[in-house]
Coordinates of C-alpha atoms and ligand atoms in Angstrom, one line a residue:
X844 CA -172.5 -191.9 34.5
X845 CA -173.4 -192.8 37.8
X846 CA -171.6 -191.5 40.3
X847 CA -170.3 -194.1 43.2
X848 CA -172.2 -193.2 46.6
X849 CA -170.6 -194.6 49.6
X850 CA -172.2 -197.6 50.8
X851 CA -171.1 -198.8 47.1
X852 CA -168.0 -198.2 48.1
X853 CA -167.6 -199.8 51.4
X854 CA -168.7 -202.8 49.6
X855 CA -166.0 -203.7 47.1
X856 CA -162.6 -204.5 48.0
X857 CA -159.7 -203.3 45.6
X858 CA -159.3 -199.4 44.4
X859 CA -161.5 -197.0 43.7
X860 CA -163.4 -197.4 40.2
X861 CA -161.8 -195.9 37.2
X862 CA -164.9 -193.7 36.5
X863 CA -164.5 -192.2 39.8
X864 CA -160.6 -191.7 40.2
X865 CA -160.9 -190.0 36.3
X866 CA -163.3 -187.4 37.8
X867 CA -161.5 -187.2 41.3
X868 CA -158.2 -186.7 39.3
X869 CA -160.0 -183.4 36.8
X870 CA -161.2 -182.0 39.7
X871 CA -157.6 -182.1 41.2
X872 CA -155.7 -181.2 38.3
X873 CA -158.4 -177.8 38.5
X874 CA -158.3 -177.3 42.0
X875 CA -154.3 -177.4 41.5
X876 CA -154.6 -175.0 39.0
X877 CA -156.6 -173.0 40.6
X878 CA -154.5 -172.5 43.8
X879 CA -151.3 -172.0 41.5
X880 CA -153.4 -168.9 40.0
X881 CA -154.7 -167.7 43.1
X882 CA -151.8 -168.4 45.5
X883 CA -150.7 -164.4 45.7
X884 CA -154.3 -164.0 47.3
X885 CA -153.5 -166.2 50.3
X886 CA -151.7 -164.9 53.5
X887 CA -148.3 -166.0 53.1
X888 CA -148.3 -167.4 57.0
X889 CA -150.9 -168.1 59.5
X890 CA -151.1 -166.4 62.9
X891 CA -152.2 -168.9 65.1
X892 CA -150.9 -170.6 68.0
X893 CA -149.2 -174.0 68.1
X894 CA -151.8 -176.6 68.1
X895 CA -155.0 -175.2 66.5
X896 CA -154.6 -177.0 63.6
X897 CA -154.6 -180.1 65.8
X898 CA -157.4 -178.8 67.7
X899 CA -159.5 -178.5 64.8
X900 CA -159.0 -182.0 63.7
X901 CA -160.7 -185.4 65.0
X902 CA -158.2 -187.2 67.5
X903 CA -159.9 -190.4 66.7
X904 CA -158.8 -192.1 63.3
X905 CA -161.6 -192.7 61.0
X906 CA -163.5 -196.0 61.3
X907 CA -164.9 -195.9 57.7
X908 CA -163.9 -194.3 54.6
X909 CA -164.9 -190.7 53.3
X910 CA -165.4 -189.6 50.3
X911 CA -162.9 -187.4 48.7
X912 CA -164.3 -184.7 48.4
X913 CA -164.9 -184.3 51.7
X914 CA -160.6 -184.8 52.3
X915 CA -160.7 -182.3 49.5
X916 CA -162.9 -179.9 51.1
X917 CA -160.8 -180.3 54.4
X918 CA -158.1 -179.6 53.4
X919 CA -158.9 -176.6 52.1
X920 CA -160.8 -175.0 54.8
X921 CA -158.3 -176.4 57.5
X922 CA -155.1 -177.5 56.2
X923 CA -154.3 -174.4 53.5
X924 CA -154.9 -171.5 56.0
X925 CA -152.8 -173.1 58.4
X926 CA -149.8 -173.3 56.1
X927 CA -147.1 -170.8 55.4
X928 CA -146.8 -170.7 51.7
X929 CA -143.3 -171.5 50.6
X930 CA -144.2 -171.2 46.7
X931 CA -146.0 -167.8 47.3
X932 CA -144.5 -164.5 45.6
X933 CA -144.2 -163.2 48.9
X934 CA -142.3 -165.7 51.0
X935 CA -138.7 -164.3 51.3
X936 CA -137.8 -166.6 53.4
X937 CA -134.7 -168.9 53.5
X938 CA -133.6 -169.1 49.9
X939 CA -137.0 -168.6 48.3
X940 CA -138.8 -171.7 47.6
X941 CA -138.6 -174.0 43.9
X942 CA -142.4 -174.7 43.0
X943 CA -143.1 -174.5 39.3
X944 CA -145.5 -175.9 36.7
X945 CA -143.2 -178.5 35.2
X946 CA -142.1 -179.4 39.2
X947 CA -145.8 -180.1 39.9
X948 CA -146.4 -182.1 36.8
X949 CA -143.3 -184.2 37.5
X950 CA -144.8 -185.1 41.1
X951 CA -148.1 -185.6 39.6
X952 CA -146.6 -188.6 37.1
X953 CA -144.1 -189.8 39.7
X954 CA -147.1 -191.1 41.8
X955 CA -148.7 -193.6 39.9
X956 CA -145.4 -195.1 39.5
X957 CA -144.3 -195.5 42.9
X958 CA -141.4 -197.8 42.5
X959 CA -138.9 -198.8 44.9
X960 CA -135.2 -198.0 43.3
X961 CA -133.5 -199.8 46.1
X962 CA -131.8 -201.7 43.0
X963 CA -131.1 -201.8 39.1
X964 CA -133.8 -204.6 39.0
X965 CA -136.6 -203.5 41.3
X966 CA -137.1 -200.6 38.7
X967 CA -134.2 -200.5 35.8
X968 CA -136.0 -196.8 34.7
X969 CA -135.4 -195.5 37.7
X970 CA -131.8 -196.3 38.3
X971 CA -130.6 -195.7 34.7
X972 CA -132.5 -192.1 35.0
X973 CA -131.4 -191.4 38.4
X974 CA -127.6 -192.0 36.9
X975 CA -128.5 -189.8 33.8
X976 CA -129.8 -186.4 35.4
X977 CA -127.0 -187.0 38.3
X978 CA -124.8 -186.6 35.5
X979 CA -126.4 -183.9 33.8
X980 CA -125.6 -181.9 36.8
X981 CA -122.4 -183.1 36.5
X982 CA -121.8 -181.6 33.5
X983 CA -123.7 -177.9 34.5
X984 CA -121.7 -177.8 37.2
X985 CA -118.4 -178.4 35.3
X986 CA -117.2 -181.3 37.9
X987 CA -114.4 -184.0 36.0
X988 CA -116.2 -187.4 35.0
X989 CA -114.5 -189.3 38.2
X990 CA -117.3 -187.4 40.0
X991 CA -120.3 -190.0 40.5
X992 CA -123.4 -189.2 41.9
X993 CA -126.1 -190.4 44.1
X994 CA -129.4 -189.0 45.0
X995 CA -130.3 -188.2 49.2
X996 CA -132.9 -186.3 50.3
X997 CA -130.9 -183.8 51.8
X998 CA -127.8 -182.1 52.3
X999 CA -127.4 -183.2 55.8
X1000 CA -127.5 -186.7 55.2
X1001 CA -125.1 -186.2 52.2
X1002 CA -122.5 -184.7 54.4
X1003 CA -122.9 -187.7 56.5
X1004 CA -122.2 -190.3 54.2
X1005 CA -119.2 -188.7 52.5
X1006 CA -117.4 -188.0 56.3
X1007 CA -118.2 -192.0 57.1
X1008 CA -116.0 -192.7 53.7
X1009 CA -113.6 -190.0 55.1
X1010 CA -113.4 -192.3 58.2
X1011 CA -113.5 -195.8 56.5
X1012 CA -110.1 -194.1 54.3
X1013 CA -108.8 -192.9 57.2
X1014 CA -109.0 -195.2 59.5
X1015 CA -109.9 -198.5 57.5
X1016 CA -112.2 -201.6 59.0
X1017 CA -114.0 -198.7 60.9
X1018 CA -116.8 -200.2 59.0
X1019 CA -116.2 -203.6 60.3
X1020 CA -115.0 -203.2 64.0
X1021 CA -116.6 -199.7 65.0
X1022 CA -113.9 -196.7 65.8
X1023 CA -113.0 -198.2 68.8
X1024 CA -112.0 -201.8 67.2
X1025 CA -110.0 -200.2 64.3
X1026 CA -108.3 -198.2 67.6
X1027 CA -109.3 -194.9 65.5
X1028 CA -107.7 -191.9 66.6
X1029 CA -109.7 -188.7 68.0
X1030 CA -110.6 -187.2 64.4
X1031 CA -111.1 -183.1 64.0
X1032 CA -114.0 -181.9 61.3
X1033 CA -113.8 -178.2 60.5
X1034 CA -115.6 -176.1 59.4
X1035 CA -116.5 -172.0 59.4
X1036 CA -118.1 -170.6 62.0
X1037 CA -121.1 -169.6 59.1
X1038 CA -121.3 -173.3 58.2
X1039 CA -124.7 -175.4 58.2
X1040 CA -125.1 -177.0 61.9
X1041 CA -125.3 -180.3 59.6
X1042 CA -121.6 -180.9 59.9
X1043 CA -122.2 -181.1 63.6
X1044 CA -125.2 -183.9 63.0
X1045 CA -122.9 -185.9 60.9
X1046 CA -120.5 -186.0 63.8
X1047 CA -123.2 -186.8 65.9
X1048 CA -124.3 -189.6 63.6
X1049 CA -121.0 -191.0 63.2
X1050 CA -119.7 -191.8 66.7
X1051 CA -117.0 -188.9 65.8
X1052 CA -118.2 -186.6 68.6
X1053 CA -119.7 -183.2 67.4
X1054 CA -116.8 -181.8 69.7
X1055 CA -114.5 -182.3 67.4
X1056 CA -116.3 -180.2 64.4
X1057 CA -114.2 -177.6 65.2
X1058 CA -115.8 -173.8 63.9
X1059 CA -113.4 -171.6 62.0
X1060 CA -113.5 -168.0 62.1
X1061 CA -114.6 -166.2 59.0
X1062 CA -113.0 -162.5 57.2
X1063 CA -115.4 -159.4 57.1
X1064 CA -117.2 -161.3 54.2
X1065 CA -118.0 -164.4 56.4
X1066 CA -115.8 -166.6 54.4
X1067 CA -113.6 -169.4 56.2
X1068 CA -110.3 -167.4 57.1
X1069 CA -107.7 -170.0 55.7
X1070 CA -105.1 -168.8 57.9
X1071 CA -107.2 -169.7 60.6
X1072 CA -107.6 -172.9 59.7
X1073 CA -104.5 -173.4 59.1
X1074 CA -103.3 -172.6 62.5
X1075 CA -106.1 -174.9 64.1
X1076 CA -105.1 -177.8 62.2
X1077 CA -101.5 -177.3 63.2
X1078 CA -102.5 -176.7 66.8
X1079 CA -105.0 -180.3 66.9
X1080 CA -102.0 -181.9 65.4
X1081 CA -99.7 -181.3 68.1
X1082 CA -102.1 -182.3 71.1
X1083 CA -102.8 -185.8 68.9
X1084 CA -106.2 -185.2 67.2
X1085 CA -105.9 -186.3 63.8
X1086 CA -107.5 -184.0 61.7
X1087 CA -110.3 -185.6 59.4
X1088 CA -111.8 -183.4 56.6
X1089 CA -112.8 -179.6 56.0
X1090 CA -116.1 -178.8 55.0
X1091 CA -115.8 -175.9 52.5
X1092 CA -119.4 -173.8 52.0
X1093 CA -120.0 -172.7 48.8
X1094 CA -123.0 -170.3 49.8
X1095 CA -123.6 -170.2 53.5
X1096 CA -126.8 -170.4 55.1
X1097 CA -127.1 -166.8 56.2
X1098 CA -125.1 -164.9 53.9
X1099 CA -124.8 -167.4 50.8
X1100 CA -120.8 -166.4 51.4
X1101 CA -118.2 -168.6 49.4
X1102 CA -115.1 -170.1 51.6
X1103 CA -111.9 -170.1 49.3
X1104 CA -112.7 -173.3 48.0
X1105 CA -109.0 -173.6 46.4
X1106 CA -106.7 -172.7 49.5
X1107 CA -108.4 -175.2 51.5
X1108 CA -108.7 -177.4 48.5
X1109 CA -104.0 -177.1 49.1
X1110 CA -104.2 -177.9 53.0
X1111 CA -106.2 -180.9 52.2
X1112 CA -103.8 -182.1 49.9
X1113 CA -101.1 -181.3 51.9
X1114 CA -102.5 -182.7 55.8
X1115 CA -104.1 -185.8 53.6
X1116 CA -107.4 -184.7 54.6
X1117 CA -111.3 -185.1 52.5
X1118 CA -112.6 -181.9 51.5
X1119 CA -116.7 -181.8 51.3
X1120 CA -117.4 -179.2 49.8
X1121 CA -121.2 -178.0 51.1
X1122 CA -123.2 -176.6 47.8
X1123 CA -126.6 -177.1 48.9
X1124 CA -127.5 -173.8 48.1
X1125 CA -124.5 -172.1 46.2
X1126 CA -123.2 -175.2 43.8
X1127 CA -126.5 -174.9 41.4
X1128 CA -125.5 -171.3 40.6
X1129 CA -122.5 -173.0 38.8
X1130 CA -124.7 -173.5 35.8
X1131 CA -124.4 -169.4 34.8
X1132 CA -121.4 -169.5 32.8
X1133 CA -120.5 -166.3 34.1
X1134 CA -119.9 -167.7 37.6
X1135 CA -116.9 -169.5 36.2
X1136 CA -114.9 -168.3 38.9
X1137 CA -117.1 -170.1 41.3
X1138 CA -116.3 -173.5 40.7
X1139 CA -112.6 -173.1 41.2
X1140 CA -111.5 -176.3 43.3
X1141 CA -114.1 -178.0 42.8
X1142 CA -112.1 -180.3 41.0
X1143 CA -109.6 -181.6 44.0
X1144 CA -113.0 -182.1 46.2
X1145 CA -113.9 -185.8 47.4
X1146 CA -117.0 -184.6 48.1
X1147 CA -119.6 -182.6 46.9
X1148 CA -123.2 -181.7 47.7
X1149 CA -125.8 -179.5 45.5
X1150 CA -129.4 -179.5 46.1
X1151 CA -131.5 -178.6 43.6
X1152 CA -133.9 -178.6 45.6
X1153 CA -132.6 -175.4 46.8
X1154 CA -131.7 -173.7 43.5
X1155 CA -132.5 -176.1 40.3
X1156 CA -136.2 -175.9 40.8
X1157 CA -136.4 -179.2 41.8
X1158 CA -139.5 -179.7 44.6
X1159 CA -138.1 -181.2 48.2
X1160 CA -136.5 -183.5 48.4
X1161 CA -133.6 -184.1 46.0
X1162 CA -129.7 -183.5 47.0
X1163 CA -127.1 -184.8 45.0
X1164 CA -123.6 -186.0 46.9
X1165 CA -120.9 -186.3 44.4
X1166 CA -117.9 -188.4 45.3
X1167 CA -114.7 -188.2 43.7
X1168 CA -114.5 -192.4 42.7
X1169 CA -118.3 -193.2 43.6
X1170 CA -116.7 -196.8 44.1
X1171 CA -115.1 -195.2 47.5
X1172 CA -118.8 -194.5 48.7
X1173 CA -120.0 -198.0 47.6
X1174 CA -117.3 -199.7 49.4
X1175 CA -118.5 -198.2 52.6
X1176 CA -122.2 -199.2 52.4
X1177 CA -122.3 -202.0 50.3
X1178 CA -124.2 -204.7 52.1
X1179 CA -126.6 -207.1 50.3
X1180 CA -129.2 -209.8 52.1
X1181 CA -130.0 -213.3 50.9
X1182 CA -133.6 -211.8 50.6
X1183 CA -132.2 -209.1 47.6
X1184 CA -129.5 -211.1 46.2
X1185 CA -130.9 -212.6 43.5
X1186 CA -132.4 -208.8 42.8
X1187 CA -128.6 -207.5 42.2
X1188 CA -127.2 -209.4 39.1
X1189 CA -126.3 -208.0 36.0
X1190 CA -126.8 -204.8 37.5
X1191 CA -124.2 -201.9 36.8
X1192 CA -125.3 -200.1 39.5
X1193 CA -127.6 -200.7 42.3
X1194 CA -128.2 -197.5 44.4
X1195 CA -129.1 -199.2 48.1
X1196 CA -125.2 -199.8 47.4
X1197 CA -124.9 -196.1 48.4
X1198 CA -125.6 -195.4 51.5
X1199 CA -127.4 -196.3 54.5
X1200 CA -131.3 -196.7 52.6
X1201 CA -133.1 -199.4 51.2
X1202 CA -135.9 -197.8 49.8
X1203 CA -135.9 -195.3 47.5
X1204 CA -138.3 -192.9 45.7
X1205 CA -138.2 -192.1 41.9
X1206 CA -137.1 -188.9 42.5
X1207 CA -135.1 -188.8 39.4
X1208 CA -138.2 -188.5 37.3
X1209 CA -139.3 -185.0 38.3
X1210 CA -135.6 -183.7 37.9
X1211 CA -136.0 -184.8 34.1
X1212 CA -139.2 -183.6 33.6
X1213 CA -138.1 -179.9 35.0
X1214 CA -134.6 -180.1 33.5
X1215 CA -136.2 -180.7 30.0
X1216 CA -139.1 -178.3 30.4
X1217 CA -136.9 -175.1 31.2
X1218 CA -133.6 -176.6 29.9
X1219 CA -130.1 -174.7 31.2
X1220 CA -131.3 -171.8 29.4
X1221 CA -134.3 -171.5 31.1
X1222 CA -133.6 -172.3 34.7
X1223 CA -129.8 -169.6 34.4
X1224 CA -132.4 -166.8 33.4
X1225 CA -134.6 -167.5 36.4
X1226 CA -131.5 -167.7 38.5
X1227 CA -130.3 -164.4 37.0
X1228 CA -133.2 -163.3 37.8
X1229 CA -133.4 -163.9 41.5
X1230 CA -129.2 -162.3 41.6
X1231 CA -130.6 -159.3 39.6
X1232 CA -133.5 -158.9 42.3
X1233 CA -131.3 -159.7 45.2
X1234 CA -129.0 -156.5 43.7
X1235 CA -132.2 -154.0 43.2
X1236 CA -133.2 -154.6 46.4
X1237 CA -129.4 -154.3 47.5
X1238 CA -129.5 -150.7 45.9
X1239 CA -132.4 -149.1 47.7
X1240 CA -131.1 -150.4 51.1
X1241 CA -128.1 -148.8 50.1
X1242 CA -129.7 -145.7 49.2
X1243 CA -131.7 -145.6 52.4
X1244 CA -129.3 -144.6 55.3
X1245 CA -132.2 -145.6 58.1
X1246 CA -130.9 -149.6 57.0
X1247 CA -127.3 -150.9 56.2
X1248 CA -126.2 -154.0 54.4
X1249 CA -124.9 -156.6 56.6
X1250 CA -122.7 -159.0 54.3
X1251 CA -122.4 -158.4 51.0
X1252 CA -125.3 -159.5 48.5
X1253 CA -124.6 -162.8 47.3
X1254 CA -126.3 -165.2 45.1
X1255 CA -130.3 -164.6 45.8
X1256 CA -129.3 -163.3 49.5
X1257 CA -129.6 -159.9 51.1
X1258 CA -128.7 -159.6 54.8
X1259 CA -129.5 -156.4 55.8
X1260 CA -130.5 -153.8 59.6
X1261 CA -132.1 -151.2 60.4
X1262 CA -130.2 -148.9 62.6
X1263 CA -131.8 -148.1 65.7
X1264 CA -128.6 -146.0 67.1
X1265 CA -128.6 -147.9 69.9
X1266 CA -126.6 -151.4 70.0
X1267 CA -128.3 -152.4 72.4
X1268 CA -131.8 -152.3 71.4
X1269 CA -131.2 -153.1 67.6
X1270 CA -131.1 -157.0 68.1
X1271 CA -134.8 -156.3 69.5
X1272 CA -136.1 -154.0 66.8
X1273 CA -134.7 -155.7 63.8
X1274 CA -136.4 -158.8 65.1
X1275 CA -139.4 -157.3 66.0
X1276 CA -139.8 -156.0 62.0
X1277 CA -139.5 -159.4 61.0
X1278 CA -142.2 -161.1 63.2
X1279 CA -144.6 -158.1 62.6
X1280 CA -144.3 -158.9 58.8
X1281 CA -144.6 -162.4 59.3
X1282 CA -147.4 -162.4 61.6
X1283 CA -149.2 -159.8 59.2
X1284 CA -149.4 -162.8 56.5
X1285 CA -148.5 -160.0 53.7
X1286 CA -145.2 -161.0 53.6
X1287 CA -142.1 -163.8 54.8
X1288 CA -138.7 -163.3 55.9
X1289 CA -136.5 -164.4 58.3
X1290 CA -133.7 -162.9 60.6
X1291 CA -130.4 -164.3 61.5
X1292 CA -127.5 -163.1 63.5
X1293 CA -124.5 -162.1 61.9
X1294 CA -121.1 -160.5 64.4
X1295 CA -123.4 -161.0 66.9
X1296 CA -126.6 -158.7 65.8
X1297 CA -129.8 -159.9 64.8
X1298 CA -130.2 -158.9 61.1
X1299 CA -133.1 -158.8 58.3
X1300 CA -132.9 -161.4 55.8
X1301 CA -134.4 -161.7 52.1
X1302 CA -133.9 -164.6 49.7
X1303 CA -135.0 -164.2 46.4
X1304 CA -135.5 -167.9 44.9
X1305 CA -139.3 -168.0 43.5
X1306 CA -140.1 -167.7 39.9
X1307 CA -143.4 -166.0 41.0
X1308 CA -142.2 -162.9 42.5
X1309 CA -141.3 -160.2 40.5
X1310 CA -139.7 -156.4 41.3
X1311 CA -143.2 -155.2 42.2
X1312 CA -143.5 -157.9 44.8
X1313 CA -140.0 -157.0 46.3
X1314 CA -141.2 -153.5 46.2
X1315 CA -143.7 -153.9 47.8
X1316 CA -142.1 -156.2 50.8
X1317 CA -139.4 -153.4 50.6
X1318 CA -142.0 -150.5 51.3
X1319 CA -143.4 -152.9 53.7
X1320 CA -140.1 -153.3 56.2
X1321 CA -139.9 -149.3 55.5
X1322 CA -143.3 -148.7 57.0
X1323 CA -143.2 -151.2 59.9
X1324 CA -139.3 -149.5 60.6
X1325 CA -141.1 -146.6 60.9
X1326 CA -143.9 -147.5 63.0
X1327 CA -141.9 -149.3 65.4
X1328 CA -139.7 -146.3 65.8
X1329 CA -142.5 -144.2 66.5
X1330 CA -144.0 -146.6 69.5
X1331 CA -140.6 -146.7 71.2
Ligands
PLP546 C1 -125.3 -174.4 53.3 C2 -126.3 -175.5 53.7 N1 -125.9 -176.7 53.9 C3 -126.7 -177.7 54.3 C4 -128.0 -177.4 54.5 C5 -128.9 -178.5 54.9 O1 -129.8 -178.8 53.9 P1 -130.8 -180.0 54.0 O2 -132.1 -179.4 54.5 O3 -130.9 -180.5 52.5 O4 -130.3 -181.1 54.8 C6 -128.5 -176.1 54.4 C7 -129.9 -175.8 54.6 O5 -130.4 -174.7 54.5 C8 -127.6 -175.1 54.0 O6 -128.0 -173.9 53.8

């Protein structure tokens, strides 16, 4: 076989041969395998500063074309080092990361496809298997059949479609003639004070002000107190907001803490408010059947938003918003051009109908692929796995009494300190552990503040790291406690 040199190339129009992209692609699929096997030898993070990967990299765009391997060899020695490494054992960061074998091969067949799935007809396998894995998740999560389901990126723009139907319902022909037109009223969000910051970007997006997501306080646990919220949204009533929708959080950011889903689930009902319930991270741990107890409510909901991209193993990006009556989401953003008309018959369903996107990725494809691969089964024991870890390493902070637990563990989640003795230097120290790990590139967490005090933070969400890796990250914060203490 000859092997294309690249003058040939620069000659020929079209792609490249099919000679050459077969022996590009096996030296991919081994250099993929080969980085999945050797990924626990990498430092987890970089330690430069902003801008050398830039630095190392030609300004100029490239004139002619290069040969792949040369990309190939780039991006190893310049683009890999310079990464933190969300799939590796070590990253603790966030809620762990969702790489897996099945995940990868689901991208890898996604992207000779490249559809657009703006409607039925543009790509009839791509709607009809977006609607089937949507409902899949339906069912694991143990949500009625009046819940339909469409597929976002993310979370945050989830939340923001399912307030603009809270405002179309609320305030109809908002749609049409913009709040002011409709003469809306000042609407009132709410939210816990623990909630993601996406509420507030919804608000923004909206035109609703993100003044008026109003933060709710939250018990010892860091769950939304729902006698506080009842007492705001008596108190907005009275000086003439009109008080919109709650956003309940089904595993917060920091502390993966649940809101009592049902209580506020009875406020909505009785103020005629939405409830969004936000289960980017927490909703996908409905699929245990032992966490029955979580999904309570979940039934009176409008709104609902998983990702599995968070905790179904599913790479970035795939969120799911369910809507109580998907037609109540269509009726908002339904909109179709002369240019895509004749593109939208006989469909049942055309997902542009949605929301605010045209285009759309096959994303549904690499769901089915990792939803058949591990199956329920599989993907509850990994989860169980991450709770189990997030418990071990619960116990020997526990038994430690340099550190205390700051929330309670939760789901994969372990907020934790190290106590300093002295208030006011703890924010600093805590911190301080943290980046030294990071920067170390042996290990990733991150920090956030909980009652005001900077505090560690672990999330156990990656099938690669076992107890020995915890241990070790464990002994790690230990030693670099200990070091710290002695500089001081
Ligand atoms: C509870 C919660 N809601 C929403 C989001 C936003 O998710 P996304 O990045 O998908 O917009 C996050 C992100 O971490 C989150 O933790």
């Amino acid at each position: 076989m000859r092997v294309q040199t690249m003058p040939d190339r620069q000659q020929q129009l079209g792609d490249t041969s099919p000679e050459e992209f077969r022996k590009q692609l096996h030296e991919l699929a081994d250099w993929i395998a080969d980085f999945r096997e050797n990924l626990g030898t990498l430092p987890v993070a970089p330690n430069d500063k902003p801008g050398a990967i830039l630095a190392a990299l030609p300004a100029k765009p490239p004139e002619e074309g290069e040969l792949f391997e040369e990309i190939l060899a780039d991006v190893d020695q310049l683009l890999i080092p310079g990464m933190v490494h969300w799939s590796h054992p070590m990253f603790l960061g966030y809620f762990g990361w969702t790489t897996t074998a099945p995940a990868i091969l689901g991208e890898i067949i996604t992207a000779p496809l490249n559809v657009n799935a703006m409607t039925w007809r543009t790509c009839p396998a791509a709607t009809e298997l977006e609607t089937l894995v949507v409902d899949w998740i339906r069912q694991w999560m143990q949500l009625p059949q009046e819940f339909g389901g469409v597929v976002y990126d993310t979370a945050s723009v989830g939340v923001m479609h399912a307030l603009a139907v809270a405002r179309e319902e609320a305030a109809p022909s908002v749609r049409k003639l913009g709040l002011v037109g409709a003469g809306a009223p000042v609407f009132r969000i709410y939210a816990s004070e623990q909630a993601h910051s996406s509420a507030e970007k919804a608000a923004i997006a909206l035109g609703l002000g993100e003044g008026n997501v109003q933060r709710v306080p939250t018990d010892a646990h860091f769950c939304m107190d729902a006698s506080a919220l009842r007492e705001t949204i008596t108190r907005d009533t009275r000086n003439n907001y009109k008080p919109l929708a709650v956003i309940a959080t089904v595993g917060t950011t920091s502390t993966a803490s649940i809101d009592p889903v049902s209580e506020i689930a009875k406020m909505c009902r009785d103020n005629k408010m939405w409830l969004h319930i936000d289960g980017a991270y927490g909703a996908g741990f409905a699929i245990l059947p032992e966490n029955k107890l979580l999904t309570s409510g979940w039934s009176e909901a409008d709104s609902i938003v998983v990702n599995p991209h968070k905790s179904l193993f599913v790479p970035l990006d795939f969120s799911v918003l369910y809507v109580r009556g998907l037609e109540r989401l269509r009726r908002v953003f339904t909109l179709v051009p002369e240019y895509l008309r004749g593109d939208t018959v006989e469909a049942q369903k055309n997902y542009m109908d949605y929301g605010i996107q045209l285009g759309r990725r096959f994303r549904a494809l690499k769901a089915w692929v990792i939803f058949r691969s591990f199956g329920r089964d599989g993907m509850a024991a990994r989860l169980r796995e991450f709770v189990r870890l997030a418990n071990v390493l619960g116990q020997w902070i526990k038994s430690d009494d340099r550190f205390e637990l700051a929330a309670p563990v939760s789901m994969g989640v372990v907020c934790f300190r190290f106590n300093v003795g002295d208030e006011n230097k703890s924010d600093q120290f805590n911190s301080e552990i943290v980046e030294r790990i990071n920067a170390s590139g042996r290990a990733y967490l991150t920090q956030t503040k909980l009652s005001g005090g900077t505090v560690m933070r672990v999330g156990l969400g990656n099938v690669l790291t076992t107890e020995d890796h915890l241990r070790k990250a464990w002994e790690m914060i230990c030693q670099t406690a200990s070091e710290l203490n002695r500089e001081k």
